[in-house]
Every structure is written in structure tokens, then in C-alpha cells.
Amino acid sequence: MPASPRIAVILDENTSGGGHRYEAAKGYFRAVRDAGGLPFGVPYFSEVVEVVLDEFDGVLSTGGRFACPADWYIEVEGSKAPPSERFEVERAILLGALERSKAILGLCAGMQMLACLNGCRLTRDLHERYPEAIEHDRRDYLHPVALEPGSALAGLVQAPSLLVNSFHREAVVQVAGPVSPSAHAADGVIEAIEVAGQRFALGLQWHQELLIGTSHPGDAIFEGFVEACS
């Protein structure tokens, strides 16, 4: 029997509580395991970067709220979020994974990091800039997203749309380079992106890991991710 691919899961942290604890929903790990992979949590130490790139088959970048560089935003003030030790370690891991064409799945903040490393830009406060947008920062709220026909995401899910959760303040508002949007909310907000020229480099603005166990069609995204790591 072939060995299960090993997936590095970049941990989140409690930035709202001072950043003293690592955090990660169990759904990230269950989703990878259920799709046939072996997940391992990755802390924010520079020493782990080369280990992840040399010894792991793929990278899962989790959600979180932390500041990115000011020039990644369309607002001159930069992010409203707190800084985090996570940023530099995650950037190094994702850049290395992109260079080696390792499989990458980014969720929420992970999608934003993946997008901006490829030239995209964010807004620091979606509803401040676009007050007419639907509610995007409410954990108990579900809304539909339309998948871009012909995208890798649509190919995985085999459906024209999905009903997803949504709790984010920042959002990708400008795409560039090899990045293309692969899903939009009804208000036009970009809900997923993919990076051309990579084995698998997909970002979701929603938290698919929280839908694990509900027979959600988006589970196929984790299955495609793990398969790309094999």
C-alpha cells in the first residue's frame, strides 16, 4: 500500500487574545485525513521552513486574522488586523512551495496570502469599502457562490454553485499575474482563486473545514488537494 501523503497544516493563533496560543479547528485535520492524507500542525519557527519543503507533500494554509504588508492593500493605511509571527514563516513556506510546485490549499487568510504572493491586492475592510455587499463576517450565515465554468474548482466540485459560510473582513479585490477568480458571491466578491502553472494552488475565502461531516459537495476540494499531493 502506498504511503499517505503528508500535509503540513500551518496553524492559526489567538491574535485577538495576544497571540499566546496556537489554534486550528479540528476540521482541517479531519478533512485531510478523510481525504487520504496525514496532517501535521506547523508552528511559527523559521527552522521548520526547509523541513516542510523537503519532507512534506503539500501545504494547507488555514484561516486567521493578522496583518499583511501595507502595500498588499488598496488602502494606504494598511491592515486593521494585529501583526503575527505567522506571516514571515508562512510566506517563506508558500513561496518555497510555489517554486517547487507543491500542492497548496489556502482557506480564508490562506487564500489571501496565496493571492498576494502572486501579485493580487486586498481591501482591509470589505464592508467599509463596499457597504452594499452582503454580510461576509458572520459565522452562522450561509450564502451561495457561483463557480467559474471551466475552472479547476468547478472541475473538482462538479456543480455550478455552492452554499458556503462566510466570516472575513479582508478580501481579495484585485487579481494579477497567474491568478484567476474561480468563484464569486452574488455581490461580486471574489470567493475563490487559483494559480495557473502550478500542480495545485487553490484558495477558498470560505471555511470548508467547518462543513466536514455534512456531505457538502465542497469536500471534493480536499480530495483533489490530497490527490495532488500523492
PDB file of N, CA and C in Angstrom, residues 181-226:
ATOM      1  N   PRO A 181      -9.903  34.403 -10.644  1.00  0.00           N
ATOM      2  CA  PRO A 181     -11.001  34.081  -9.738  1.00  0.00           C
ATOM      3  C   PRO A 181     -11.718  32.828 -10.230  1.00  0.00           C
ATOM      4  N   SER A 182     -12.097  31.961  -9.303  1.00  0.00           N
ATOM      5  CA  SER A 182     -12.838  30.767  -9.701  1.00  0.00           C
ATOM      6  C   SER A 182     -14.184  30.654  -9.011  1.00  0.00           C
ATOM      7  N   ALA A 183     -14.552  31.648  -8.170  1.00  0.00           N
ATOM      8  CA  ALA A 183     -15.888  31.694  -7.577  1.00  0.00           C
ATOM      9  C   ALA A 183     -16.160  33.119  -7.115  1.00  0.00           C
ATOM     10  N   HIS A 184     -17.418  33.528  -7.204  1.00  0.00           N
ATOM     11  CA  HIS A 184     -17.852  34.844  -6.746  1.00  0.00           C
ATOM     12  C   HIS A 184     -19.141  34.710  -5.938  1.00  0.00           C
ATOM     13  N   ALA A 185     -19.296  35.583  -4.950  1.00  0.00           N
ATOM     14  CA  ALA A 185     -20.573  35.731  -4.273  1.00  0.00           C
ATOM     15  C   ALA A 185     -21.509  36.546  -5.161  1.00  0.00           C
ATOM     16  N   ALA A 186     -22.788  36.606  -4.789  1.00  0.00           N
ATOM     17  CA  ALA A 186     -23.769  37.336  -5.590  1.00  0.00           C
ATOM     18  C   ALA A 186     -23.449  38.823  -5.681  1.00  0.00           C
ATOM     19  N   ASP A 187     -22.730  39.360  -4.688  1.00  0.00           N
ATOM     20  CA  ASP A 187     -22.369  40.781  -4.702  1.00  0.00           C
ATOM     21  C   ASP A 187     -21.085  41.052  -5.471  1.00  0.00           C
ATOM     22  N   GLY A 188     -20.507  40.023  -6.062  1.00  0.00           N
ATOM     23  CA  GLY A 188     -19.290  40.179  -6.852  1.00  0.00           C
ATOM     24  C   GLY A 188     -18.003  39.930  -6.105  1.00  0.00           C
ATOM     25  N   VAL A 189     -18.058  39.729  -4.789  1.00  0.00           N
ATOM     26  CA  VAL A 189     -16.849  39.478  -4.003  1.00  0.00           C
ATOM     27  C   VAL A 189     -16.201  38.162  -4.450  1.00  0.00           C
ATOM     28  N   ILE A 190     -14.888  38.201  -4.624  1.00  0.00           N
ATOM     29  CA  ILE A 190     -14.144  37.004  -5.029  1.00  0.00           C
ATOM     30  C   ILE A 190     -14.119  36.007  -3.887  1.00  0.00           C
ATOM     31  N   GLU A 191     -14.584  34.789  -4.160  1.00  0.00           N
ATOM     32  CA  GLU A 191     -14.694  33.764  -3.126  1.00  0.00           C
ATOM     33  C   GLU A 191     -13.711  32.616  -3.291  1.00  0.00           C
ATOM     34  N   ALA A 192     -13.042  32.545  -4.427  1.00  0.00           N
ATOM     35  CA  ALA A 192     -12.023  31.510  -4.637  1.00  0.00           C
ATOM     36  C   ALA A 192     -11.092  31.974  -5.738  1.00  0.00           C
ATOM     37  N   ILE A 193      -9.846  31.524  -5.645  1.00  0.00           N
ATOM     38  CA  ILE A 193      -8.859  31.836  -6.688  1.00  0.00           C
ATOM     39  C   ILE A 193      -8.030  30.592  -6.978  1.00  0.00           C
ATOM     40  N   GLU A 194      -7.416  30.577  -8.146  1.00  0.00           N
ATOM     41  CA  GLU A 194      -6.463  29.517  -8.464  1.00  0.00           C
ATOM     42  C   GLU A 194      -5.284  30.116  -9.212  1.00  0.00           C
ATOM     43  N   VAL A 195      -4.145  29.467  -9.082  1.00  0.00           N
ATOM     44  CA  VAL A 195      -2.902  29.978  -9.660  1.00  0.00           C
ATOM     45  C   VAL A 195      -2.499  29.083 -10.820  1.00  0.00           C
ATOM     46  N   ALA A 196      -2.420  29.663 -12.007  1.00  0.00           N
ATOM     47  CA  ALA A 196      -2.056  28.901 -13.201  1.00  0.00           C
ATOM     48  C   ALA A 196      -0.595  28.472 -13.132  1.00  0.00           C
ATOM     49  N   GLY A 197      -0.302  27.344 -13.781  1.00  0.00           N
ATOM     50  CA  GLY A 197       1.069  26.874 -13.880  1.00  0.00           C
ATOM     51  C   GLY A 197       1.549  26.066 -12.695  1.00  0.00           C
ATOM     52  N   GLN A 198       0.669  25.803 -11.728  1.00  0.00           N
ATOM     53  CA  GLN A 198       1.024  25.028 -10.551  1.00  0.00           C
ATOM     54  C   GLN A 198       0.325  23.663 -10.577  1.00  0.00           C
ATOM     55  N   ARG A 199       0.887  22.709  -9.878  1.00  0.00           N
ATOM     56  CA  ARG A 199       0.251  21.394  -9.778  1.00  0.00           C
ATOM     57  C   ARG A 199      -1.139  21.521  -9.163  1.00  0.00           C
ATOM     58  N   PHE A 200      -1.227  22.252  -8.070  1.00  0.00           N
ATOM     59  CA  PHE A 200      -2.498  22.512  -7.386  1.00  0.00           C
ATOM     60  C   PHE A 200      -2.258  23.710  -6.485  1.00  0.00           C
ATOM     61  N   ALA A 201      -2.869  24.839  -6.789  1.00  0.00           N
ATOM     62  CA  ALA A 201      -2.744  26.034  -5.958  1.00  0.00           C
ATOM     63  C   ALA A 201      -4.094  26.732  -5.973  1.00  0.00           C
ATOM     64  N   LEU A 202      -4.881  26.437  -4.941  1.00  0.00           N
ATOM     65  CA  LEU A 202      -6.269  26.863  -4.888  1.00  0.00           C
ATOM     66  C   LEU A 202      -6.526  27.575  -3.573  1.00  0.00           C
ATOM     67  N   GLY A 203      -7.283  28.660  -3.616  1.00  0.00           N
ATOM     68  CA  GLY A 203      -7.655  29.383  -2.410  1.00  0.00           C
ATOM     69  C   GLY A 203      -9.158  29.526  -2.309  1.00  0.00           C
ATOM     70  N   LEU A 204      -9.694  29.317  -1.111  1.00  0.00           N
ATOM     71  CA  LEU A 204     -11.119  29.489  -0.822  1.00  0.00           C
ATOM     72  C   LEU A 204     -11.278  30.562   0.230  1.00  0.00           C
ATOM     73  N   GLN A 205     -12.196  31.499   0.027  1.00  0.00           N
ATOM     74  CA  GLN A 205     -12.434  32.516   1.040  1.00  0.00           C
ATOM     75  C   GLN A 205     -13.272  31.970   2.191  1.00  0.00           C
ATOM     76  N   TRP A 206     -14.015  30.912   1.941  1.00  0.00           N
ATOM     77  CA  TRP A 206     -14.848  30.336   2.998  1.00  0.00           C
ATOM     78  C   TRP A 206     -14.092  29.245   3.753  1.00  0.00           C
ATOM     79  N   HIS A 207     -14.709  28.760   4.842  1.00  0.00           N
ATOM     80  CA  HIS A 207     -14.095  27.757   5.712  1.00  0.00           C
ATOM     81  C   HIS A 207     -14.701  26.388   5.424  1.00  0.00           C
ATOM     82  N   GLN A 208     -14.166  25.734   4.409  1.00  0.00           N
ATOM     83  CA  GLN A 208     -14.666  24.414   4.035  1.00  0.00           C
ATOM     84  C   GLN A 208     -14.451  23.392   5.144  1.00  0.00           C
ATOM     85  N   GLU A 209     -13.442  23.601   5.965  1.00  0.00           N
ATOM     86  CA  GLU A 209     -13.162  22.636   7.046  1.00  0.00           C
ATOM     87  C   GLU A 209     -14.299  22.563   8.059  1.00  0.00           C
ATOM     88  N   LEU A 210     -15.092  23.622   8.178  1.00  0.00           N
ATOM     89  CA  LEU A 210     -16.213  23.618   9.120  1.00  0.00           C
ATOM     90  C   LEU A 210     -17.449  22.938   8.548  1.00  0.00           C
ATOM     91  N   LEU A 211     -17.392  22.565   7.285  1.00  0.00           N
ATOM     92  CA  LEU A 211     -18.510  21.879   6.646  1.00  0.00           C
ATOM     93  C   LEU A 211     -18.273  20.379   6.540  1.00  0.00           C
ATOM     94  N   ILE A 212     -17.125  19.927   7.036  1.00  0.00           N
ATOM     95  CA  ILE A 212     -16.805  18.498   7.004  1.00  0.00           C
ATOM     96  C   ILE A 212     -17.823  17.736   7.855  1.00  0.00           C
ATOM     97  N   GLY A 213     -18.274  16.597   7.338  1.00  0.00           N
ATOM     98  CA  GLY A 213     -19.255  15.785   8.053  1.00  0.00           C
ATOM     99  C   GLY A 213     -20.684  16.104   7.701  1.00  0.00           C
ATOM    100  N   THR A 214     -20.897  17.049   6.769  1.00  0.00           N
ATOM    101  CA  THR A 214     -22.251  17.429   6.370  1.00  0.00           C
ATOM    102  C   THR A 214     -22.581  16.973   4.947  1.00  0.00           C
ATOM    103  N   SER A 215     -21.745  16.127   4.379  1.00  0.00           N
ATOM    104  CA  SER A 215     -21.912  15.672   2.983  1.00  0.00           C
ATOM    105  C   SER A 215     -21.949  16.855   2.019  1.00  0.00           C
ATOM    106  N   HIS A 216     -21.123  17.845   2.286  1.00  0.00           N
ATOM    107  CA  HIS A 216     -21.067  19.032   1.450  1.00  0.00           C
ATOM    108  C   HIS A 216     -20.289  18.721   0.176  1.00  0.00           C
ATOM    109  N   PRO A 217     -20.759  19.168  -0.976  1.00  0.00           N
ATOM    110  CA  PRO A 217     -20.033  18.862  -2.225  1.00  0.00           C
ATOM    111  C   PRO A 217     -18.627  19.446  -2.268  1.00  0.00           C
ATOM    112  N   GLY A 218     -18.350  20.471  -1.446  1.00  0.00           N
ATOM    113  CA  GLY A 218     -17.017  21.034  -1.391  1.00  0.00           C
ATOM    114  C   GLY A 218     -15.974  20.123  -0.778  1.00  0.00           C
ATOM    115  N   ASP A 219     -16.416  19.005  -0.176  1.00  0.00           N
ATOM    116  CA  ASP A 219     -15.442  18.033   0.335  1.00  0.00           C
ATOM    117  C   ASP A 219     -14.520  17.542  -0.773  1.00  0.00           C
ATOM    118  N   ALA A 220     -15.014  17.598  -2.001  1.00  0.00           N
ATOM    119  CA  ALA A 220     -14.200  17.153  -3.141  1.00  0.00           C
ATOM    120  C   ALA A 220     -12.953  18.007  -3.308  1.00  0.00           C
ATOM    121  N   ILE A 221     -12.953  19.214  -2.746  1.00  0.00           N
ATOM    122  CA  ILE A 221     -11.775  20.086  -2.839  1.00  0.00           C
ATOM    123  C   ILE A 221     -10.620  19.491  -2.049  1.00  0.00           C
ATOM    124  N   PHE A 222     -10.907  19.002  -0.840  1.00  0.00           N
ATOM    125  CA  PHE A 222      -9.866  18.348  -0.044  1.00  0.00           C
ATOM    126  C   PHE A 222      -9.402  17.065  -0.731  1.00  0.00           C
ATOM    127  N   GLU A 223     -10.322  16.343  -1.326  1.00  0.00           N
ATOM    128  CA  GLU A 223      -9.945  15.106  -2.018  1.00  0.00           C
ATOM    129  C   GLU A 223      -9.005  15.412  -3.184  1.00  0.00           C
ATOM    130  N   GLY A 224      -9.327  16.472  -3.941  1.00  0.00           N
ATOM    131  CA  GLY A 224      -8.449  16.851  -5.053  1.00  0.00           C
ATOM    132  C   GLY A 224      -7.102  17.333  -4.574  1.00  0.00           C
ATOM    133  N   PHE A 225      -7.084  18.055  -3.453  1.00  0.00           N
ATOM    134  CA  PHE A 225      -5.843  18.541  -2.874  1.00  0.00           C
ATOM    135  C   PHE A 225      -4.935  17.384  -2.468  1.00  0.00           C
ATOM    136  N   VAL A 226      -5.478  16.455  -1.718  1.00  0.00           N
ATOM    137  CA  VAL A 226      -4.675  15.316  -1.256  1.00  0.00           C
ATOM    138  C   VAL A 226      -4.202  14.471  -2.433  1.00  0.00           C
TER     139      VAL A 226
END
